[in-house]
């Protein structure tokens, strides 16, 4: 079958790499893709939210399955667009409907859903400009630090954690007055949860689910988890503290009630759910839902999946996950993200990249790269994820870091302490 992957990051390269191994695959296309995906299939210059262009490409190229990488097309309703179009009736798509994508697209919707289905999460309330004073009162009822979240999508920047109550109040007012545009017309204020974070993933057809390998992601730019948030600077899978007992709790208290809620709300959800969890003394709390895979988590999750992922995705799209299982590689996989100087702030692009070569146990996933005149150039803040297999975290990281040093481009930056807290 012909497959189209939507997106252009390390996540989409890793998904493409995995799909490429399937005997079910005929042709692979990636829109818009990057220099790495172009080596596995054909890159197509179409934006991920240009539904009309995607439709004509799909029809012309006999695409049987679309895998949606990022959240934006899902929140904009790509599933509904395909479902409602008779010409596209036979095209399968991995990703939830627009109302399902609200689990990521609206923090208030997600929190109300968790409350309704008794899924452990931080205590919260949401506010608009009309009742910001009630927001001040709610802040006063909480203990520092204060967590303020823009309701809508804000490219990962919509969460503010503030220690000082007066500053938190000022932030609340500024957010409601448009600090993050319309995304912060509504703000969720919640209790701060003290613990250690991890990312848990399932593939679901809305009824059954398969648990994928969990991962720990390192979001801050600086070593020791300091400085501004990024899209993610590295990841490790498996996560040692996510032992059998903890994961059983996650399944019972979080995953199963979420899938049940999706059924009760009649949400058409065929795709990945990413549970951003906080482990607080052995109890999992949901910090956020995402309705897609994580990046860079995918760059450690995909290498650990032994089963034919494309086959499982087809089963997902056809409501046939019941009775399916997934085989996981026992080894540890680490990834280290090479980023451009200045990221997550302003950075320059089009720096030539050298030193990309194969080696045992190492997988190179491109993020922000492109090819111009046969040269690979940087094309984003996050440039390349260097993933590696190992017998343990240290062993995997040694291989990731060895390769991270070999790859060269002007202004290359990366965290040297991925996995420091495990
Ligand atoms: P989110 O976009 O909801 O994942 O929030 C971004 C980051 O803020 C998370 O990855 C956490 O590190 C932190 N965070 C969000 N909510 C809370 C909370 N209730 N308690 C502690 N940290 C939080
Ligand atoms: N790595 C976090 C995310 O993909 O949202």
Short mmCIF file of C-alpha atoms and ligand atoms in Angstrom, two decimals:
data_model
loop_
_atom_site.label_atom_id
_atom_site.label_comp_id
_atom_site.label_asym_id
_atom_site.label_seq_id
_atom_site.Cartn_x
_atom_site.Cartn_y
_atom_site.Cartn_z
CA UNK A 1 0.00 0.00 0.00
CA UNK A 2 1.02 3.62 -0.49
CA UNK A 3 1.47 5.64 2.68
CA UNK A 4 1.64 9.38 3.29
CA UNK A 5 3.26 10.70 6.48
CA UNK A 6 2.40 14.31 7.37
CA UNK A 7 5.08 16.36 9.12
CA UNK A 8 8.74 17.29 8.88
CA UNK A 9 10.44 16.55 12.19
CA UNK A 10 12.49 13.85 13.83
CA UNK A 11 9.21 12.20 14.81
CA UNK A 12 8.14 11.84 11.19
CA UNK A 13 11.59 10.57 10.15
CA UNK A 14 11.44 7.93 12.89
CA UNK A 15 7.89 6.90 11.93
CA UNK A 16 8.93 6.71 8.26
CA UNK A 17 11.99 4.63 9.17
CA UNK A 18 9.75 2.17 11.00
CA UNK A 19 7.07 2.03 8.29
CA UNK A 20 9.76 1.47 5.67
CA UNK A 21 10.52 -1.93 7.25
CA UNK A 22 7.02 -3.23 6.57
CA UNK A 23 6.41 -5.72 3.76
CA UNK A 24 2.98 -4.09 3.34
CA UNK A 25 4.55 -0.86 2.09
CA UNK A 26 4.66 -0.07 -1.62
CA UNK A 27 5.42 3.65 -1.83
CA UNK A 28 6.20 6.08 0.98
CA UNK A 29 5.56 9.82 0.73
CA UNK A 30 6.27 12.47 3.34
CA UNK A 31 4.75 15.97 3.29
CA UNK A 32 6.70 18.17 3.61
CA UNK A 33 9.45 15.95 5.10
CA UNK A 34 13.14 16.75 5.54
CA UNK A 35 16.53 15.62 4.18
CA UNK A 36 16.26 12.39 6.18
CA UNK A 37 12.77 11.38 5.12
CA UNK A 38 13.79 12.10 1.51
CA UNK A 39 16.21 9.18 1.76
CA UNK A 40 13.41 6.79 2.74
CA UNK A 41 10.65 7.96 0.43
CA UNK A 42 9.50 10.90 -1.66
CA UNK A 43 9.13 14.30 -0.04
CA UNK A 44 6.14 16.28 -1.25
CA UNK A 45 5.98 20.07 -0.91
CA UNK A 46 2.56 20.29 0.74
CA UNK A 47 1.80 21.92 4.09
CA UNK A 48 0.34 19.66 6.77
CA UNK A 49 -2.80 21.79 7.08
CA UNK A 50 -3.50 22.31 3.38
CA UNK A 51 -6.33 19.75 3.29
CA UNK A 52 -7.32 20.42 -0.33
CA UNK A 53 -3.76 19.89 -1.59
CA UNK A 54 -3.46 16.75 0.55
CA UNK A 55 -6.71 15.46 -0.90
CA UNK A 56 -5.65 15.85 -4.51
CA UNK A 57 -2.24 14.30 -3.80
CA UNK A 58 -3.88 11.35 -2.04
CA UNK A 59 -6.27 10.71 -4.93
CA UNK A 60 -3.59 11.08 -7.59
CA UNK A 61 -1.12 8.79 -5.85
CA UNK A 62 -3.50 6.15 -4.62
CA UNK A 63 -2.63 6.68 -0.94
CA UNK A 64 -4.25 4.06 1.29
CA UNK A 65 -3.09 5.36 4.67
CA UNK A 66 -2.22 8.80 6.05
CA UNK A 67 -0.26 9.08 9.27
CA UNK A 68 -0.64 12.51 10.84
CA UNK A 69 2.51 13.47 12.79
CA UNK A 70 1.82 16.89 14.38
CA UNK A 71 -1.23 18.21 16.26
CA UNK A 72 -2.15 21.20 14.11
CA UNK A 73 -3.93 19.35 11.27
CA UNK A 74 -5.73 17.19 13.85
CA UNK A 75 -6.99 20.17 15.83
CA UNK A 76 -8.07 21.73 12.51
CA UNK A 77 -10.12 18.62 11.76
CA UNK A 78 -8.25 16.62 9.12
CA UNK A 79 -9.99 13.41 10.15
CA UNK A 80 -13.44 14.98 9.80
CA UNK A 81 -12.43 16.48 6.44
CA UNK A 82 -11.51 13.03 5.10
CA UNK A 83 -14.44 11.28 6.68
CA UNK A 84 -16.98 13.67 5.20
CA UNK A 85 -15.61 13.47 1.68
CA UNK A 86 -17.07 10.65 -0.38
CA UNK A 87 -14.09 10.57 -2.75
CA UNK A 88 -11.86 9.83 0.24
CA UNK A 89 -14.07 7.19 1.83
CA UNK A 90 -11.50 4.43 1.39
CA UNK A 91 -8.51 6.35 2.66
CA UNK A 92 -7.45 5.40 6.18
CA UNK A 93 -6.12 8.05 8.53
CA UNK A 94 -4.24 7.79 11.82
CA UNK A 95 -5.35 10.58 14.13
CA UNK A 96 -8.49 11.52 16.07
CA UNK A 97 -11.46 13.56 14.93
CA UNK A 98 -11.62 17.26 15.73
CA UNK A 99 -13.53 16.74 18.98
CA UNK A 100 -10.97 14.12 20.06
CA UNK A 101 -8.13 16.48 19.21
CA UNK A 102 -9.60 18.89 21.78
CA UNK A 103 -7.91 16.68 24.38
CA UNK A 104 -4.76 18.47 23.22
CA UNK A 105 -6.26 21.59 21.63
CA UNK A 106 -8.11 22.80 24.75
CA UNK A 107 -6.65 22.46 28.23
CA UNK A 108 -10.07 23.20 29.71
CA UNK A 109 -11.71 20.44 27.65
CA UNK A 110 -8.96 18.02 28.70
CA UNK A 111 -9.26 18.91 32.39
CA UNK A 112 -13.07 18.69 32.35
CA UNK A 113 -12.76 15.29 30.63
CA UNK A 114 -10.33 14.07 33.30
CA UNK A 115 -12.59 15.33 36.08
CA UNK A 116 -15.64 13.68 34.51
CA UNK A 117 -13.92 10.32 34.16
CA UNK A 118 -12.08 10.41 37.47
CA UNK A 119 -8.63 10.48 35.98
CA UNK A 120 -6.04 11.73 38.48
CA UNK A 121 -4.90 15.26 37.64
CA UNK A 122 -4.04 18.51 39.40
CA UNK A 123 -6.93 20.45 40.95
CA UNK A 124 -7.91 23.29 38.59
CA UNK A 125 -10.34 26.00 37.51
CA UNK A 126 -10.56 27.98 34.32
CA UNK A 127 -11.10 31.71 33.86
CA UNK A 128 -11.74 34.35 31.21
CA UNK A 129 -11.28 38.10 31.29
CA UNK A 130 -14.87 38.41 32.50
CA UNK A 131 -14.02 36.72 35.79
CA UNK A 132 -10.29 37.31 36.27
CA UNK A 133 -10.89 38.46 39.84
CA UNK A 134 -12.23 35.02 40.68
CA UNK A 135 -8.93 33.80 39.20
CA UNK A 136 -7.05 35.90 41.74
CA UNK A 137 -9.13 34.35 44.54
CA UNK A 138 -8.43 30.86 43.22
CA UNK A 139 -4.69 31.62 43.06
CA UNK A 140 -4.85 32.73 46.70
CA UNK A 141 -6.39 29.39 47.64
CA UNK A 142 -3.40 27.51 46.16
CA UNK A 143 0.17 27.10 47.36
CA UNK A 144 3.15 28.35 45.33
CA UNK A 145 4.35 27.68 42.70
CA UNK A 146 1.34 28.68 40.58
CA UNK A 147 0.63 26.98 37.25
CA UNK A 148 -1.15 29.00 34.53
CA UNK A 149 -2.01 27.41 31.20
CA UNK A 150 -3.32 29.00 28.02
CA UNK A 151 -6.38 26.98 27.02
CA UNK A 152 -5.51 26.70 23.32
CA UNK A 153 -2.49 25.56 21.29
CA UNK A 154 0.50 27.79 21.93
CA UNK A 155 3.32 25.78 20.33
CA UNK A 156 4.41 24.41 23.70
CA UNK A 157 4.88 27.88 25.19
CA UNK A 158 1.50 28.40 26.84
CA UNK A 159 2.37 27.21 30.35
CA UNK A 160 3.70 29.61 32.98
CA UNK A 161 4.94 28.49 36.38
CA UNK A 162 5.34 31.36 38.80
CA UNK A 163 6.51 31.41 42.43
CA UNK A 164 5.25 34.81 43.43
CA UNK A 165 1.50 35.30 43.87
CA UNK A 166 1.49 38.92 42.67
CA UNK A 167 3.45 38.00 39.56
CA UNK A 168 1.08 35.08 38.99
CA UNK A 169 -1.86 37.50 39.12
CA UNK A 170 -0.15 39.84 36.66
CA UNK A 171 0.57 36.90 34.36
CA UNK A 172 -3.05 35.77 34.54
CA UNK A 173 -4.29 39.21 33.51
CA UNK A 174 -1.72 39.48 30.71
CA UNK A 175 -2.60 36.05 29.38
CA UNK A 176 -6.31 36.83 29.39
CA UNK A 177 -5.57 40.08 27.59
CA UNK A 178 -3.91 38.19 24.75
CA UNK A 179 -0.33 37.35 25.72
CA UNK A 180 -0.67 34.15 23.66
CA UNK A 181 -3.24 35.54 21.26
CA UNK A 182 -6.64 33.85 21.28
CA UNK A 183 -5.05 30.71 22.81
CA UNK A 184 -5.05 32.46 26.18
CA UNK A 185 -8.55 33.98 26.04
CA UNK A 186 -9.22 31.30 28.59
CA UNK A 187 -6.66 30.26 31.22
CA UNK A 188 -6.58 27.12 33.33
CA UNK A 189 -5.03 27.65 36.75
CA UNK A 190 -3.95 24.49 38.50
CA UNK A 191 -2.26 23.07 41.51
CA UNK A 192 1.48 22.43 41.14
CA UNK A 193 2.42 18.76 41.16
CA UNK A 194 5.81 17.87 42.55
CA UNK A 195 7.26 14.73 41.03
CA UNK A 196 9.09 13.29 38.05
CA UNK A 197 7.62 13.39 34.55
CA UNK A 198 7.35 10.72 31.90
CA UNK A 199 5.59 10.20 28.60
CA UNK A 200 3.35 7.19 28.04
CA UNK A 201 1.92 6.30 24.64
CA UNK A 202 -0.86 4.10 23.34
CA UNK A 203 -2.11 3.27 19.90
CA UNK A 204 -5.89 2.98 20.00
CA UNK A 205 -8.80 2.34 17.67
CA UNK A 206 -11.06 3.96 20.26
CA UNK A 207 -12.01 0.62 21.83
CA UNK A 208 -8.85 -1.40 22.36
CA UNK A 209 -5.33 -0.13 22.80
CA UNK A 210 -1.72 -1.23 22.63
CA UNK A 211 0.75 0.13 25.13
CA UNK A 212 3.89 1.44 23.41
CA UNK A 213 7.25 1.87 25.16
CA UNK A 214 7.29 4.78 27.61
CA UNK A 215 9.95 7.50 27.47
CA UNK A 216 11.45 10.35 29.43
CA UNK A 217 11.91 13.61 27.60
CA UNK A 218 14.26 16.48 28.52
CA UNK A 219 12.46 19.71 27.67
CA UNK A 220 14.69 22.48 29.01
CA UNK A 221 17.54 23.89 26.94
CA UNK A 222 20.06 23.85 29.78
CA UNK A 223 21.83 21.10 31.66
CA UNK A 224 20.25 20.07 34.96
CA UNK A 225 16.84 20.99 33.49
CA UNK A 226 17.43 24.73 33.50
CA UNK A 227 16.56 27.59 31.14
CA UNK A 228 13.66 27.92 28.74
CA UNK A 229 11.53 25.08 27.44
CA UNK A 230 12.28 23.62 24.03
CA UNK A 231 10.45 21.07 21.92
CA UNK A 232 12.67 18.46 23.63
CA UNK A 233 16.46 18.03 23.81
CA UNK A 234 16.71 14.29 24.26
CA UNK A 235 14.90 11.19 25.48
CA UNK A 236 15.39 7.78 27.05
CA UNK A 237 13.32 4.61 26.85
CA UNK A 238 12.59 2.55 28.91
CA UNK A 239 12.24 4.68 32.04
CA UNK A 240 13.55 2.72 35.08
CA UNK A 241 10.99 4.10 37.56
CA UNK A 242 8.14 3.11 35.25
CA UNK A 243 8.24 -0.42 36.63
CA UNK A 244 5.51 -3.03 36.32
CA UNK A 245 3.63 -1.82 39.37
CA UNK A 246 3.69 1.81 38.27
CA UNK A 247 2.64 0.99 34.71
CA UNK A 248 -0.23 -1.13 36.04
CA UNK A 249 -1.45 1.92 37.94
CA UNK A 250 -1.11 3.99 34.78
CA UNK A 251 -3.23 1.50 32.85
CA UNK A 252 -5.91 1.19 35.54
CA UNK A 253 -6.15 4.82 36.66
CA UNK A 254 -5.30 6.68 33.48
CA UNK A 255 -5.36 4.74 30.22
CA UNK A 256 -8.48 2.61 30.67
CA UNK A 257 -10.65 5.45 32.02
CA UNK A 258 -9.45 7.67 29.16
CA UNK A 259 -10.44 5.13 26.51
CA UNK A 260 -13.75 4.58 28.28
CA UNK A 261 -14.35 8.33 28.30
CA UNK A 262 -13.57 8.52 24.58
CA UNK A 263 -16.22 5.86 23.98
CA UNK A 264 -18.80 7.51 26.22
CA UNK A 265 -18.24 10.87 24.51
CA UNK A 266 -18.60 9.11 21.13
CA UNK A 267 -15.25 10.41 19.96
CA UNK A 268 -13.87 8.85 16.79
CA UNK A 269 -10.31 8.24 17.92
CA UNK A 270 -8.01 6.14 15.79
CA UNK A 271 -4.48 7.07 16.56
CA UNK A 272 -1.90 7.75 19.23
CA UNK A 273 -2.57 9.14 22.69
CA UNK A 274 0.39 10.65 24.49
CA UNK A 275 -0.13 10.88 28.25
CA UNK A 276 2.15 13.48 29.81
CA UNK A 277 2.33 12.13 33.36
CA UNK A 278 3.76 13.21 36.68
CA UNK A 279 4.85 10.43 39.00
CA UNK A 280 4.18 11.79 42.47
CA UNK A 281 5.34 9.26 45.04
CA UNK A 282 4.36 6.34 42.82
CA UNK A 283 0.96 7.75 41.79
CA UNK A 284 0.52 8.86 38.18
CA UNK A 285 -1.20 12.21 37.51
CA UNK A 286 -2.05 13.44 34.03
CA UNK A 287 -0.41 16.77 33.25
CA UNK A 288 -1.57 16.83 29.67
CA UNK A 289 -2.90 14.77 26.81
CA UNK A 290 -1.48 14.97 23.32
CA UNK A 291 -3.25 13.30 20.44
CA UNK A 292 -0.09 12.37 18.56
CA UNK A 293 3.33 10.94 19.29
CA UNK A 294 5.94 13.05 21.10
CA UNK A 295 9.09 14.46 19.62
CA UNK A 296 11.85 13.45 20.53
CA UNK A 297 10.14 10.54 22.30
CA UNK A 298 9.27 8.91 18.95
CA UNK A 299 12.99 8.73 18.17
CA UNK A 300 13.41 6.32 21.09
CA UNK A 301 10.00 4.61 20.93
CA UNK A 302 10.08 3.55 17.26
CA UNK A 303 13.46 1.78 17.53
CA UNK A 304 12.05 -0.31 20.39
CA UNK A 305 9.04 -1.58 18.44
CA UNK A 306 9.82 -4.95 16.90
CA UNK A 307 6.37 -5.63 15.42
CA UNK A 308 5.25 -4.45 11.99
CA UNK A 309 3.92 -0.98 12.87
CA UNK A 310 2.22 -0.47 9.52
CA UNK A 311 0.21 -3.62 10.07
CA UNK A 312 -0.85 -2.36 13.49
CA UNK A 313 -1.78 1.04 12.06
CA UNK A 314 -3.98 -0.61 9.45
CA UNK A 315 -5.65 -2.65 12.21
CA UNK A 316 -6.16 0.59 14.16
CA UNK A 317 -7.82 2.31 11.21
CA UNK A 318 -10.04 -0.73 10.65
CA UNK A 319 -11.15 -1.08 14.30
CA UNK A 320 -9.34 -4.38 14.57
CA UNK A 321 -6.87 -3.85 17.40
CA UNK A 322 -8.71 -6.37 19.57
CA UNK A 323 -6.47 -9.37 20.22
CA UNK A 324 -3.39 -7.73 18.67
CA UNK A 325 -0.13 -7.53 20.56
CA UNK A 326 3.08 -5.62 20.17
CA UNK A 327 6.62 -6.92 20.56
CA UNK A 328 9.09 -4.60 22.24
CA UNK A 329 12.91 -4.61 22.13
CA UNK A 330 14.29 -4.97 25.66
CA UNK A 331 17.27 -2.76 24.97
CA UNK A 332 17.54 0.86 26.05
CA UNK A 333 17.40 3.57 23.39
CA UNK A 334 18.63 7.10 23.98
CA UNK A 335 18.39 10.12 21.75
CA UNK A 336 20.33 13.38 21.87
CA UNK A 337 19.00 16.35 19.93
CA UNK A 338 21.50 18.54 18.09
CA UNK A 339 20.12 22.07 17.89
CA UNK A 340 21.02 25.39 16.27
CA UNK A 341 22.86 28.07 18.21
CA UNK A 342 20.30 30.33 19.87
CA UNK A 343 17.44 27.82 19.92
CA UNK A 344 14.76 28.00 21.44
CA UNK A 345 15.22 31.71 20.72
CA UNK A 346 16.24 33.12 17.34
CA UNK A 347 18.72 31.04 15.32
CA UNK A 348 20.25 30.96 11.87
CA UNK A 349 19.50 28.33 9.23
CA UNK A 350 21.28 26.90 6.18
CA UNK A 351 24.48 25.79 7.91
CA UNK A 352 26.11 22.86 6.15
CA UNK A 353 26.01 19.59 8.08
CA UNK A 354 28.91 17.13 7.83
CA UNK A 355 29.85 13.88 9.49
CA UNK A 356 26.55 12.04 9.17
CA UNK A 357 27.48 8.39 8.80
CA UNK A 358 26.08 5.03 9.76
CA UNK A 359 27.44 3.07 12.71
CA UNK A 360 26.38 0.01 14.63
CA UNK A 361 23.48 0.61 17.00
CA UNK A 362 23.15 4.27 15.97
CA UNK A 363 20.18 5.76 14.12
CA UNK A 364 20.21 9.30 12.83
CA UNK A 365 16.83 10.97 12.60
CA UNK A 366 16.67 14.31 10.85
CA UNK A 367 14.52 17.09 12.31
CA UNK A 368 15.22 20.52 10.76
CA UNK A 369 17.27 19.65 7.69
CA UNK A 370 16.99 20.09 3.93
CA UNK A 371 19.02 19.22 0.85
CA UNK A 372 20.30 21.94 -1.45
CA UNK A 373 22.74 21.07 -4.27
CA UNK A 374 23.46 17.70 -2.70
CA UNK A 375 24.44 19.29 0.58
CA UNK A 376 22.54 18.75 3.81
CA UNK A 377 21.76 22.08 5.48
CA UNK A 378 20.19 23.02 8.80
CA UNK A 379 16.58 24.13 8.43
CA UNK A 380 15.24 24.50 11.96
CA UNK A 381 15.97 24.88 15.65
CA UNK A 382 16.09 21.17 16.32
CA UNK A 383 18.35 19.75 13.61
CA UNK A 384 19.17 16.06 14.17
CA UNK A 385 18.27 13.46 16.79
CA UNK A 386 21.02 10.92 17.37
CA UNK A 387 19.45 7.73 18.68
CA UNK A 388 21.35 4.68 19.88
CA UNK A 389 20.67 1.24 21.31
CA UNK A 390 22.49 0.08 24.43
CA UNK A 391 22.38 -2.55 27.14
CA UNK A 392 21.64 0.20 29.64
CA UNK A 393 21.21 3.99 29.70
CA UNK A 394 24.93 4.72 29.95
CA UNK A 395 25.84 2.38 27.14
CA UNK A 396 23.18 3.84 24.82
CA UNK A 397 24.14 7.42 25.68
CA UNK A 398 27.84 6.75 25.05
CA UNK A 399 26.94 5.81 21.48
CA UNK A 400 24.58 8.76 21.01
CA UNK A 401 27.21 11.18 22.31
CA UNK A 402 30.04 9.70 20.26
CA UNK A 403 28.02 10.29 17.10
CA UNK A 404 26.77 13.68 18.32
CA UNK A 405 30.40 14.81 18.43
CA UNK A 406 31.14 13.52 14.94
CA UNK A 407 28.28 15.39 13.30
CA UNK A 408 29.35 18.94 12.56
CA UNK A 409 27.58 22.16 11.73
CA UNK A 410 28.26 25.75 12.69
CA UNK A 411 26.63 26.61 16.03
CA UNK A 412 25.82 22.99 16.97
CA UNK A 413 24.54 22.77 20.54
CA UNK A 414 23.29 19.85 22.60
CA UNK A 415 22.72 18.86 26.20
CA UNK A 416 25.49 16.72 27.64
CA UNK A 417 23.39 15.38 30.52
CA UNK A 418 20.44 13.54 28.98
CA UNK A 419 19.32 10.85 31.43
CA UNK A 420 21.06 12.59 34.36
CA UNK A 421 18.15 11.99 36.75
CA UNK A 422 17.53 8.32 35.97
P1 LIG B 1 2.04 21.11 29.49
O1 LIG B 1 2.11 21.92 28.23
O2 LIG B 1 0.69 21.04 30.10
O3 LIG B 1 2.72 19.78 29.34
O4 LIG B 1 3.00 21.85 30.50
C1 LIG B 1 4.37 22.10 30.21
C2 LIG B 1 5.24 21.69 31.35
O5 LIG B 1 4.90 22.43 32.52
C3 LIG B 1 5.07 20.25 31.76
O6 LIG B 1 5.84 19.40 30.97
C4 LIG B 1 5.51 20.28 33.20
O7 LIG B 1 6.92 20.24 33.28
C5 LIG B 1 5.04 21.61 33.68
N1 LIG B 1 3.73 21.48 34.33
C6 LIG B 1 2.51 21.60 33.75
N2 LIG B 1 1.53 21.43 34.63
C7 LIG B 1 2.12 21.22 35.83
C8 LIG B 1 1.63 21.00 37.14
N3 LIG B 1 0.34 20.98 37.41
N4 LIG B 1 2.54 20.80 38.11
C9 LIG B 1 3.86 20.84 37.85
N5 LIG B 1 4.39 21.06 36.64
C10 LIG B 1 3.53 21.26 35.63
N1 LIG B 2 8.26 16.06 23.62
C1 LIG B 2 7.04 16.63 23.97
C2 LIG B 2 6.07 16.78 22.88
O1 LIG B 2 6.21 16.21 21.80
O2 LIG B 2 5.08 17.47 23.08
#
